[in-house]
GROMACS .gro file of C-alpha atoms in nm:
model
  449
    1UNK     CA    1   0.000   0.000   0.000
    2UNK     CA    2   0.276   0.243   0.094
    3UNK     CA    3   0.465   0.159  -0.224
    4UNK     CA    4   0.162   0.222  -0.444
    5UNK     CA    5   0.089   0.551  -0.270
    6UNK     CA    6   0.453   0.656  -0.305
    7UNK     CA    7   0.442   0.607  -0.682
    8UNK     CA    8   0.109   0.790  -0.705
    9UNK     CA    9   0.233   1.089  -0.505
   10UNK     CA   10   0.562   1.105  -0.692
   11UNK     CA   11   0.391   1.073  -1.030
   12UNK     CA   12   0.153   1.359  -0.960
   13UNK     CA   13   0.409   1.602  -0.819
   14UNK     CA   14   0.682   1.522  -1.071
   15UNK     CA   15   0.444   1.548  -1.363
   16UNK     CA   16   0.313   1.884  -1.243
   17UNK     CA   17   0.672   2.005  -1.219
   18UNK     CA   18   0.755   1.871  -1.565
   19UNK     CA   19   0.455   2.060  -1.705
   20UNK     CA   20   0.589   2.380  -1.544
   21UNK     CA   21   0.301   2.397  -1.297
   22UNK     CA   22   0.523   2.417  -0.989
   23UNK     CA   23   0.593   2.756  -0.838
   24UNK     CA   24   0.858   2.987  -0.702
   25UNK     CA   25   0.659   2.998  -0.380
   26UNK     CA   26   0.712   2.728  -0.257
   27UNK     CA   27   0.918   2.473  -0.451
   28UNK     CA   28   1.174   2.732  -0.559
   29UNK     CA   29   1.221   2.860  -0.205
   30UNK     CA   30   1.266   2.514  -0.056
   31UNK     CA   31   1.515   2.412  -0.321
   32UNK     CA   32   1.724   2.720  -0.244
   33UNK     CA   33   1.712   2.632   0.126
   34UNK     CA   34   1.819   2.273   0.067
   35UNK     CA   35   2.084   2.385  -0.181
   36UNK     CA   36   2.233   2.608   0.090
   37UNK     CA   37   2.248   2.320   0.335
   38UNK     CA   38   2.394   2.090   0.070
   39UNK     CA   39   2.682   2.335   0.020
   40UNK     CA   40   2.750   2.368   0.393
   41UNK     CA   41   2.587   2.708   0.449
   42UNK     CA   42   2.312   2.836   0.672
   43UNK     CA   43   1.994   2.840   0.461
   44UNK     CA   44   1.922   3.140   0.243
   45UNK     CA   45   1.662   3.203  -0.024
   46UNK     CA   46   1.712   3.453  -0.302
   47UNK     CA   47   1.338   3.441  -0.365
   48UNK     CA   48   1.273   3.591  -0.021
   49UNK     CA   49   1.528   3.865  -0.086
   50UNK     CA   50   1.900   3.893  -0.164
   51UNK     CA   51   2.080   3.643   0.064
   52UNK     CA   52   1.774   3.631   0.290
   53UNK     CA   53   1.836   3.416   0.603
   54UNK     CA   54   1.552   3.165   0.602
   55UNK     CA   55   1.592   3.080   0.971
   56UNK     CA   56   1.443   3.426   1.024
   57UNK     CA   57   1.135   3.333   0.822
   58UNK     CA   58   1.031   2.983   0.930
   59UNK     CA   59   1.211   2.750   1.169
   60UNK     CA   60   1.261   2.421   0.984
   61UNK     CA   61   1.613   2.290   1.053
   62UNK     CA   62   1.482   1.940   0.970
   63UNK     CA   63   1.543   2.032   0.605
   64UNK     CA   64   1.914   1.970   0.657
   65UNK     CA   65   1.824   1.599   0.628
   66UNK     CA   66   1.740   1.655   0.261
   67UNK     CA   67   2.089   1.790   0.184
   68UNK     CA   68   2.270   1.454   0.136
   69UNK     CA   69   2.006   1.342  -0.114
   70UNK     CA   70   2.029   1.677  -0.292
   71UNK     CA   71   2.406   1.644  -0.323
   72UNK     CA   72   2.350   1.315  -0.508
   73UNK     CA   73   2.069   1.452  -0.725
   74UNK     CA   74   2.071   1.835  -0.729
   75UNK     CA   75   1.724   1.898  -0.868
   76UNK     CA   76   1.380   1.998  -0.739
   77UNK     CA   77   1.264   1.645  -0.819
   78UNK     CA   78   1.470   1.528  -0.519
   79UNK     CA   79   1.247   1.724  -0.285
   80UNK     CA   80   0.928   1.601  -0.452
   81UNK     CA   81   1.033   1.236  -0.441
   82UNK     CA   82   1.140   1.264  -0.077
   83UNK     CA   83   0.808   1.425   0.013
   84UNK     CA   84   0.624   1.139  -0.157
   85UNK     CA   85   0.827   0.888   0.043
   86UNK     CA   86   0.769   1.060   0.377
   87UNK     CA   87   0.393   1.080   0.332
   88UNK     CA   88   0.360   0.728   0.190
   89UNK     CA   89   0.564   0.582   0.478
   90UNK     CA   90   0.313   0.722   0.726
   91UNK     CA   91   0.046   0.475   0.612
   92UNK     CA   92   0.251   0.182   0.747
   93UNK     CA   93   0.212   0.229   1.126
   94UNK     CA   94  -0.154   0.327   1.086
   95UNK     CA   95  -0.250   0.030   0.866
   96UNK     CA   96  -0.050  -0.220   1.071
   97UNK     CA   97  -0.215  -0.107   1.395
   98UNK     CA   98  -0.564  -0.133   1.240
   99UNK     CA   99  -0.471  -0.474   1.094
  100UNK     CA  100  -0.374  -0.607   1.436
  101UNK     CA  101  -0.690  -0.474   1.600
  102UNK     CA  102  -0.958  -0.506   1.329
  103UNK     CA  103  -0.824  -0.726   1.052
  104UNK     CA  104  -0.724  -0.701   0.688
  105UNK     CA  105  -1.035  -0.534   0.545
  106UNK     CA  106  -1.035  -0.255   0.800
  107UNK     CA  107  -0.661  -0.198   0.753
  108UNK     CA  108  -0.704  -0.177   0.375
  109UNK     CA  109  -0.995   0.067   0.393
  110UNK     CA  110  -0.844   0.295   0.658
  111UNK     CA  111  -0.500   0.290   0.495
  112UNK     CA  112  -0.622   0.361   0.143
  113UNK     CA  113  -0.874   0.626   0.249
  114UNK     CA  114  -0.606   0.798   0.453
  115UNK     CA  115  -0.357   0.774   0.167
  116UNK     CA  116  -0.591   0.932  -0.089
  117UNK     CA  117  -0.749   1.180   0.152
  118UNK     CA  118  -0.798   1.528   0.014
  119UNK     CA  119  -0.559   1.700   0.258
  120UNK     CA  120  -0.274   1.478   0.146
  121UNK     CA  121  -0.372   1.509  -0.220
  122UNK     CA  122  -0.377   1.889  -0.197
  123UNK     CA  123  -0.028   1.894  -0.047
  124UNK     CA  124   0.117   1.651  -0.301
  125UNK     CA  125  -0.033   1.860  -0.580
  126UNK     CA  126   0.126   2.182  -0.459
  127UNK     CA  127   0.505   2.177  -0.461
  128UNK     CA  128   0.715   2.067  -0.161
  129UNK     CA  129   0.675   2.167   0.204
  130UNK     CA  130   0.866   2.101   0.523
  131UNK     CA  131   0.555   1.974   0.701
  132UNK     CA  132   0.590   1.650   0.502
  133UNK     CA  133   0.837   1.552   0.776
  134UNK     CA  134   0.563   1.599   1.034
  135UNK     CA  135   0.331   1.342   0.877
  136UNK     CA  136   0.514   1.017   0.968
  137UNK     CA  137   0.617   1.162   1.305
  138UNK     CA  138   0.255   1.237   1.389
  139UNK     CA  139   0.129   0.895   1.284
  140UNK     CA  140   0.396   0.710   1.480
  141UNK     CA  141   0.335   0.930   1.784
  142UNK     CA  142  -0.044   0.906   1.779
  143UNK     CA  143  -0.052   0.533   1.713
  144UNK     CA  144   0.185   0.484   2.008
  145UNK     CA  145  -0.040   0.707   2.218
  146UNK     CA  146  -0.348   0.505   2.119
  147UNK     CA  147  -0.167   0.182   2.208
  148UNK     CA  148  -0.066   0.312   2.551
  149UNK     CA  149   0.304   0.333   2.463
  150UNK     CA  150   0.337   0.677   2.615
  151UNK     CA  151   0.717   0.706   2.610
  152UNK     CA  152   0.725   0.619   2.240
  153UNK     CA  153   0.452   0.877   2.176
  154UNK     CA  154   0.666   1.147   2.338
  155UNK     CA  155   0.985   1.044   2.155
  156UNK     CA  156   0.811   1.055   1.816
  157UNK     CA  157   0.647   1.390   1.896
  158UNK     CA  158   0.950   1.589   2.014
  159UNK     CA  159   1.124   1.605   1.672
  160UNK     CA  160   0.822   1.803   1.549
  161UNK     CA  161   0.989   2.103   1.715
  162UNK     CA  162   1.246   2.095   1.433
  163UNK     CA  163   0.986   2.084   1.154
  164UNK     CA  164   0.805   2.418   1.192
  165UNK     CA  165   0.748   2.677   1.460
  166UNK     CA  166   0.374   2.617   1.509
  167UNK     CA  167   0.416   2.243   1.570
  168UNK     CA  168   0.551   2.308   1.918
  169UNK     CA  169   0.188   2.366   2.017
  170UNK     CA  170   0.099   2.027   1.866
  171UNK     CA  171   0.371   1.870   2.081
  172UNK     CA  172   0.221   2.045   2.382
  173UNK     CA  173  -0.122   1.898   2.299
  174UNK     CA  174   0.031   1.549   2.277
  175UNK     CA  175   0.192   1.609   2.616
  176UNK     CA  176  -0.148   1.692   2.767
  177UNK     CA  177  -0.293   1.363   2.641
  178UNK     CA  178   0.008   1.169   2.770
  179UNK     CA  179  -0.053   1.320   3.113
  180UNK     CA  180  -0.425   1.240   3.099
  181UNK     CA  181  -0.350   0.880   3.001
  182UNK     CA  182  -0.149   0.811   3.312
  183UNK     CA  183   0.211   0.935   3.285
  184UNK     CA  184   0.177   1.278   3.435
  185UNK     CA  185   0.549   1.348   3.465
  186UNK     CA  186   0.626   1.255   3.103
  187UNK     CA  187   0.320   1.444   2.985
  188UNK     CA  188   0.423   1.761   3.167
  189UNK     CA  189   0.779   1.737   3.034
  190UNK     CA  190   0.653   1.682   2.679
  191UNK     CA  191   0.393   1.956   2.701
  192UNK     CA  192   0.634   2.211   2.846
  193UNK     CA  193   0.897   2.116   2.588
  194UNK     CA  194   0.649   2.188   2.311
  195UNK     CA  195   0.522   2.514   2.458
  196UNK     CA  196   0.863   2.650   2.558
  197UNK     CA  197   1.011   2.536   2.228
  198UNK     CA  198   0.745   2.726   2.033
  199UNK     CA  199   0.795   3.039   2.246
  200UNK     CA  200   1.175   3.018   2.210
  201UNK     CA  201   1.150   2.992   1.833
  202UNK     CA  202   0.887   3.265   1.792
  203UNK     CA  203   1.037   3.521   2.028
  204UNK     CA  204   1.411   3.450   2.022
  205UNK     CA  205   1.542   3.240   1.731
  206UNK     CA  206   1.331   3.374   1.443
  207UNK     CA  207   1.374   3.742   1.548
  208UNK     CA  208   1.749   3.687   1.586
  209UNK     CA  209   1.782   3.580   1.222
  210UNK     CA  210   1.513   3.802   1.069
  211UNK     CA  211   1.647   4.131   0.927
  212UNK     CA  212   1.350   4.314   1.083
  213UNK     CA  213   1.413   4.166   1.427
  214UNK     CA  214   1.076   3.994   1.477
  215UNK     CA  215   0.867   3.700   1.362
  216UNK     CA  216   0.766   3.784   1.008
  217UNK     CA  217   0.405   3.667   1.023
  218UNK     CA  218   0.249   3.838   1.322
  219UNK     CA  219   0.057   4.045   1.069
  220UNK     CA  220  -0.161   3.736   1.005
  221UNK     CA  221  -0.331   3.832   1.332
  222UNK     CA  222  -0.402   4.186   1.215
  223UNK     CA  223  -0.756   4.311   1.195
  224UNK     CA  224  -0.903   4.389   0.849
  225UNK     CA  225  -0.808   4.751   0.904
  226UNK     CA  226  -0.442   4.656   0.932
  227UNK     CA  227  -0.398   4.694   1.307
  228UNK     CA  228  -0.421   4.450   1.594
  229UNK     CA  229  -0.764   4.593   1.666
  230UNK     CA  230  -0.754   4.577   2.045
  231UNK     CA  231  -0.904   4.321   2.282
  232UNK     CA  232  -1.252   4.322   2.124
  233UNK     CA  233  -1.116   4.249   1.780
  234UNK     CA  234  -0.905   3.963   1.912
  235UNK     CA  235  -1.202   3.828   2.111
  236UNK     CA  236  -1.411   3.828   1.794
  237UNK     CA  237  -1.131   3.659   1.601
  238UNK     CA  238  -1.097   3.379   1.857
  239UNK     CA  239  -1.473   3.320   1.890
  240UNK     CA  240  -1.715   3.403   1.608
  241UNK     CA  241  -1.421   3.460   1.376
  242UNK     CA  242  -1.319   3.094   1.405
  243UNK     CA  243  -1.631   2.986   1.216
  244UNK     CA  244  -1.677   3.279   0.980
  245UNK     CA  245  -1.656   3.323   0.689
  246UNK     CA  246  -1.818   3.004   0.558
  247UNK     CA  247  -1.491   2.867   0.411
  248UNK     CA  248  -1.374   2.780   0.763
  249UNK     CA  249  -1.682   2.571   0.842
  250UNK     CA  250  -1.662   2.402   0.501
  251UNK     CA  251  -1.300   2.307   0.562
  252UNK     CA  252  -1.374   2.174   0.908
  253UNK     CA  253  -1.661   1.964   0.774
  254UNK     CA  254  -1.442   1.824   0.497
  255UNK     CA  255  -1.165   1.741   0.744
  256UNK     CA  256  -1.402   1.524   0.946
  257UNK     CA  257  -1.632   1.398   0.668
  258UNK     CA  258  -1.414   1.103   0.553
  259UNK     CA  259  -1.445   0.961   0.906
  260UNK     CA  260  -1.822   1.027   0.915
  261UNK     CA  261  -1.737   1.247   1.214
  262UNK     CA  262  -1.651   0.938   1.420
  263UNK     CA  263  -1.305   1.086   1.479
  264UNK     CA  264  -1.474   1.323   1.724
  265UNK     CA  265  -1.534   1.024   1.954
  266UNK     CA  266  -1.159   0.989   2.015
  267UNK     CA  267  -0.961   1.226   2.242
  268UNK     CA  268  -0.679   1.207   1.987
  269UNK     CA  269  -0.868   1.449   1.762
  270UNK     CA  270  -0.792   1.725   2.015
  271UNK     CA  271  -0.433   1.725   1.889
  272UNK     CA  272  -0.565   1.896   1.575
  273UNK     CA  273  -0.682   2.199   1.776
  274UNK     CA  274  -0.357   2.404   1.763
  275UNK     CA  275  -0.342   2.379   1.383
  276UNK     CA  276  -0.713   2.451   1.338
  277UNK     CA  277  -0.701   2.748   1.575
  278UNK     CA  278  -0.402   2.923   1.418
  279UNK     CA  279  -0.539   2.869   1.068
  280UNK     CA  280  -0.885   3.001   1.143
  281UNK     CA  281  -0.755   3.291   1.355
  282UNK     CA  282  -0.528   3.396   1.070
  283UNK     CA  283  -0.618   3.692   0.853
  284UNK     CA  284  -0.479   3.510   0.548
  285UNK     CA  285  -0.777   3.369   0.356
  286UNK     CA  286  -0.558   3.097   0.200
  287UNK     CA  287  -0.533   2.936   0.544
  288UNK     CA  288  -0.909   2.885   0.569
  289UNK     CA  289  -0.976   2.668   0.267
  290UNK     CA  290  -0.894   2.323   0.133
  291UNK     CA  291  -0.620   2.423  -0.112
  292UNK     CA  292  -0.244   2.408  -0.086
  293UNK     CA  293  -0.073   2.212   0.193
  294UNK     CA  294  -0.238   2.357   0.500
  295UNK     CA  295  -0.449   2.049   0.583
  296UNK     CA  296  -0.166   1.800   0.546
  297UNK     CA  297  -0.094   1.771   0.920
  298UNK     CA  298  -0.464   1.732   0.998
  299UNK     CA  299  -0.509   1.413   0.798
  300UNK     CA  300  -0.286   1.191   1.019
  301UNK     CA  301  -0.456   1.319   1.333
  302UNK     CA  302  -0.810   1.270   1.205
  303UNK     CA  303  -0.749   0.923   1.063
  304UNK     CA  304  -0.565   0.792   1.370
  305UNK     CA  305  -0.852   0.929   1.580
  306UNK     CA  306  -1.095   0.752   1.345
  307UNK     CA  307  -0.905   0.425   1.383
  308UNK     CA  308  -0.898   0.470   1.761
  309UNK     CA  309  -1.275   0.516   1.766
  310UNK     CA  310  -1.321   0.209   1.544
  311UNK     CA  311  -1.107   0.000   1.780
  312UNK     CA  312  -1.334   0.106   2.066
  313UNK     CA  313  -1.630  -0.027   1.864
  314UNK     CA  314  -1.479  -0.362   1.771
  315UNK     CA  315  -1.731  -0.541   1.991
  316UNK     CA  316  -1.989  -0.429   1.734
  317UNK     CA  317  -1.863  -0.558   1.395
  318UNK     CA  318  -2.169  -0.431   1.211
  319UNK     CA  319  -2.106  -0.073   1.326
  320UNK     CA  320  -1.739  -0.099   1.226
  321UNK     CA  321  -1.832  -0.223   0.878
  322UNK     CA  322  -2.082   0.059   0.830
  323UNK     CA  323  -1.828   0.323   0.922
  324UNK     CA  324  -1.567   0.166   0.694
  325UNK     CA  325  -1.815   0.162   0.406
  326UNK     CA  326  -1.906   0.525   0.472
  327UNK     CA  327  -1.540   0.627   0.489
  328UNK     CA  328  -1.471   0.456   0.155
  329UNK     CA  329  -1.776   0.618  -0.007
  330UNK     CA  330  -1.691   0.973   0.109
  331UNK     CA  331  -1.325   0.934   0.012
  332UNK     CA  332  -1.424   0.812  -0.333
  333UNK     CA  333  -1.670   1.099  -0.370
  334UNK     CA  334  -1.406   1.360  -0.283
  335UNK     CA  335  -1.125   1.209  -0.490
  336UNK     CA  336  -1.211   1.372  -0.828
  337UNK     CA  337  -1.198   1.721  -0.676
  338UNK     CA  338  -0.832   1.699  -0.572
  339UNK     CA  339  -0.495   1.653  -0.746
  340UNK     CA  340  -0.458   1.273  -0.729
  341UNK     CA  341  -0.739   1.254  -0.984
  342UNK     CA  342  -0.499   1.402  -1.239
  343UNK     CA  343  -0.333   1.061  -1.265
  344UNK     CA  344  -0.623   0.944  -1.481
  345UNK     CA  345  -0.661   1.260  -1.686
  346UNK     CA  346  -0.518   1.239  -2.044
  347UNK     CA  347  -0.406   1.603  -2.030
  348UNK     CA  348  -0.167   1.516  -1.747
  349UNK     CA  349   0.039   1.294  -1.974
  350UNK     CA  350   0.011   1.492  -2.298
  351UNK     CA  351   0.338   1.641  -2.426
  352UNK     CA  352   0.353   2.021  -2.450
  353UNK     CA  353   0.578   2.177  -2.713
  354UNK     CA  354   0.596   2.501  -2.512
  355UNK     CA  355   0.763   2.316  -2.224
  356UNK     CA  356   1.036   2.187  -2.455
  357UNK     CA  357   1.081   2.537  -2.600
  358UNK     CA  358   1.107   2.688  -2.252
  359UNK     CA  359   1.384   2.448  -2.159
  360UNK     CA  360   1.573   2.523  -2.480
  361UNK     CA  361   1.559   2.895  -2.403
  362UNK     CA  362   1.652   2.847  -2.038
  363UNK     CA  363   1.949   2.641  -2.159
  364UNK     CA  364   2.095   2.963  -2.297
  365UNK     CA  365   2.128   3.100  -1.943
  366UNK     CA  366   2.469   2.999  -1.805
  367UNK     CA  367   2.511   2.822  -1.473
  368UNK     CA  368   2.564   3.057  -1.180
  369UNK     CA  369   2.400   3.356  -1.350
  370UNK     CA  370   2.162   3.589  -1.166
  371UNK     CA  371   1.812   3.557  -1.309
  372UNK     CA  372   1.466   3.699  -1.257
  373UNK     CA  373   1.193   3.472  -1.393
  374UNK     CA  374   0.818   3.415  -1.390
  375UNK     CA  375   0.693   3.212  -1.096
  376UNK     CA  376   0.642   2.888  -1.292
  377UNK     CA  377   0.986   2.919  -1.452
  378UNK     CA  378   1.170   2.975  -1.125
  379UNK     CA  379   1.177   2.608  -1.007
  380UNK     CA  380   1.319   2.510  -1.345
  381UNK     CA  381   1.622   2.732  -1.279
  382UNK     CA  382   1.693   2.724  -0.906
  383UNK     CA  383   1.922   2.419  -0.916
  384UNK     CA  384   2.188   2.597  -1.124
  385UNK     CA  385   2.135   2.974  -1.109
  386UNK     CA  386   2.075   3.247  -0.852
  387UNK     CA  387   1.705   3.295  -0.921
  388UNK     CA  388   1.455   3.549  -0.797
  389UNK     CA  389   1.095   3.627  -0.889
  390UNK     CA  390   1.029   3.870  -1.174
  391UNK     CA  391   0.822   4.166  -1.060
  392UNK     CA  392   0.854   4.095  -0.687
  393UNK     CA  393   0.970   4.401  -0.498
  394UNK     CA  394   1.215   4.206  -0.283
  395UNK     CA  395   1.395   4.045  -0.578
  396UNK     CA  396   1.762   4.117  -0.642
  397UNK     CA  397   1.775   4.420  -0.876
  398UNK     CA  398   1.949   4.427  -1.214
  399UNK     CA  399   1.989   4.053  -1.276
  400UNK     CA  400   2.204   3.938  -1.566
  401UNK     CA  401   1.907   3.761  -1.727
  402UNK     CA  402   1.528   3.794  -1.732
  403UNK     CA  403   1.295   3.522  -1.857
  404UNK     CA  404   0.920   3.568  -1.860
  405UNK     CA  405   0.628   3.358  -1.977
  406UNK     CA  406   0.375   3.614  -2.100
  407UNK     CA  407   0.106   3.353  -2.165
  408UNK     CA  408   0.044   3.251  -1.806
  409UNK     CA  409  -0.335   3.266  -1.746
  410UNK     CA  410  -0.453   3.561  -1.542
  411UNK     CA  411  -0.573   3.345  -1.252
  412UNK     CA  412  -0.223   3.198  -1.212
  413UNK     CA  413  -0.033   3.523  -1.251
  414UNK     CA  414   0.167   3.645  -0.955
  415UNK     CA  415   0.293   3.900  -0.862
  416UNK     CA  416   0.222   4.092  -1.185
  417UNK     CA  417  -0.088   4.114  -1.399
  418UNK     CA  418  -0.051   4.116  -1.777
  419UNK     CA  419  -0.035   4.494  -1.822
  420UNK     CA  420   0.220   4.556  -1.544
  421UNK     CA  421   0.436   4.276  -1.681
  422UNK     CA  422   0.427   4.426  -2.031
  423UNK     CA  423   0.519   4.771  -1.900
  424UNK     CA  424   0.811   4.633  -1.700
  425UNK     CA  425   0.946   4.435  -1.996
  426UNK     CA  426   0.925   4.743  -2.220
  427UNK     CA  427   1.108   4.950  -1.959
  428UNK     CA  428   1.378   4.685  -1.923
  429UNK     CA  429   1.444   4.702  -2.298
  430UNK     CA  430   1.429   5.079  -2.338
  431UNK     CA  431   1.580   5.205  -2.013
  432UNK     CA  432   1.714   4.909  -1.820
  433UNK     CA  433   1.999   4.811  -2.052
  434UNK     CA  434   1.850   4.473  -2.155
  435UNK     CA  435   1.854   4.332  -2.507
  436UNK     CA  436   1.620   4.067  -2.642
  437UNK     CA  437   1.793   3.730  -2.681
  438UNK     CA  438   1.476   3.543  -2.779
  439UNK     CA  439   1.103   3.608  -2.803
  440UNK     CA  440   0.902   3.305  -2.909
  441UNK     CA  441   0.564   3.153  -2.836
  442UNK     CA  442   0.505   3.386  -2.542
  443UNK     CA  443   0.849   3.342  -2.383
  444UNK     CA  444   1.072   3.649  -2.354
  445UNK     CA  445   1.443   3.609  -2.274
  446UNK     CA  446   1.644   3.926  -2.202
  447UNK     CA  447   2.012   3.975  -2.127
  448UNK     CA  448   2.168   4.275  -1.956
  449UNK     CA  449   2.446   4.458  -2.134
   0.00000   0.00000   0.00000
């Protein structure tokens, strides 16, 4: 099962990248981070700004583990394949535990439904992210917690502190459950480690590396007017604001729907609270919905909680079978709406002459050059050039090369719309000292000097 899921995940993400549907934010950024580690440097990302220290943006030192693989295969595909392996591996402890408790059929249904769940599919279909490391750690930790192996649960949870700054709160939640399940001392140590670790990262480590001297994303808690809004605004945000607008409720329903809401019968589902709370309290609308990678860490929690609730019902085989059938039906119903469905779409595998042309033109840019490029072109260049995003105000000025795809659809354009992009290209030619090296089929390649 894990092997089949690995090939499915890898096929989707690699094919999207080959079709130039990956992005500067985030695949390009993460490749620059891993490339820094692979060359023995503290991580920087040119896409975040010239020589920007990434440890001042997000705290994910776990990415150093990718560096040896990247040295062997210095390409963005390395990150995508590794992500596929990490997520696919997480099905093993979950399915084996269900197999031991409920048998082969239950293990197959829970494992497959978890593996094709929409939160995982959304993440696999959108570049690479550091939280892929959290997925197997969470499953191992929660399965151990469900089995009463409290020390193992703590040991698997603590490395989450090295994955991302918000996961310290998840570790704290695991510590609370460990304490409630009988090992108060270990639970307190785990919980305090998670809480203090998160506070240390947010208020000491990230500000120390960030050029502005603070955590870069406090503005997510701003009110719509741009300020913190005072106590009443924050009270609204943490109460009514957690379920409005409707996108938040829809996401929450979809998170629980594959389990027919049975996951709510297990205390393990409480471990999802820190992630749900920060997402729904955020002022960034992207955090509220079902797109991107934001629900990836919720899927392991919800499905382990589902399995835990099923194990509690094993004295009633008919009830277990009904929930398994419902889980399979909902998962199948949701599958066509998310990226894994692209595996069976002919367009996914159709060759595109523009992609081949883009690579021929990019081949004219020498290794080590400074480049500004369109978002979808950036990940095609980051392995061998110093690449930043064309039109982004933080990009390194006056690069040696500019390459732009002017035919990107409006709904995928970022940060420039069509007219601003055209104006900037004209200015680069007339006043910026750039000459046209090639202009073909919507691609524009400029060289300075």
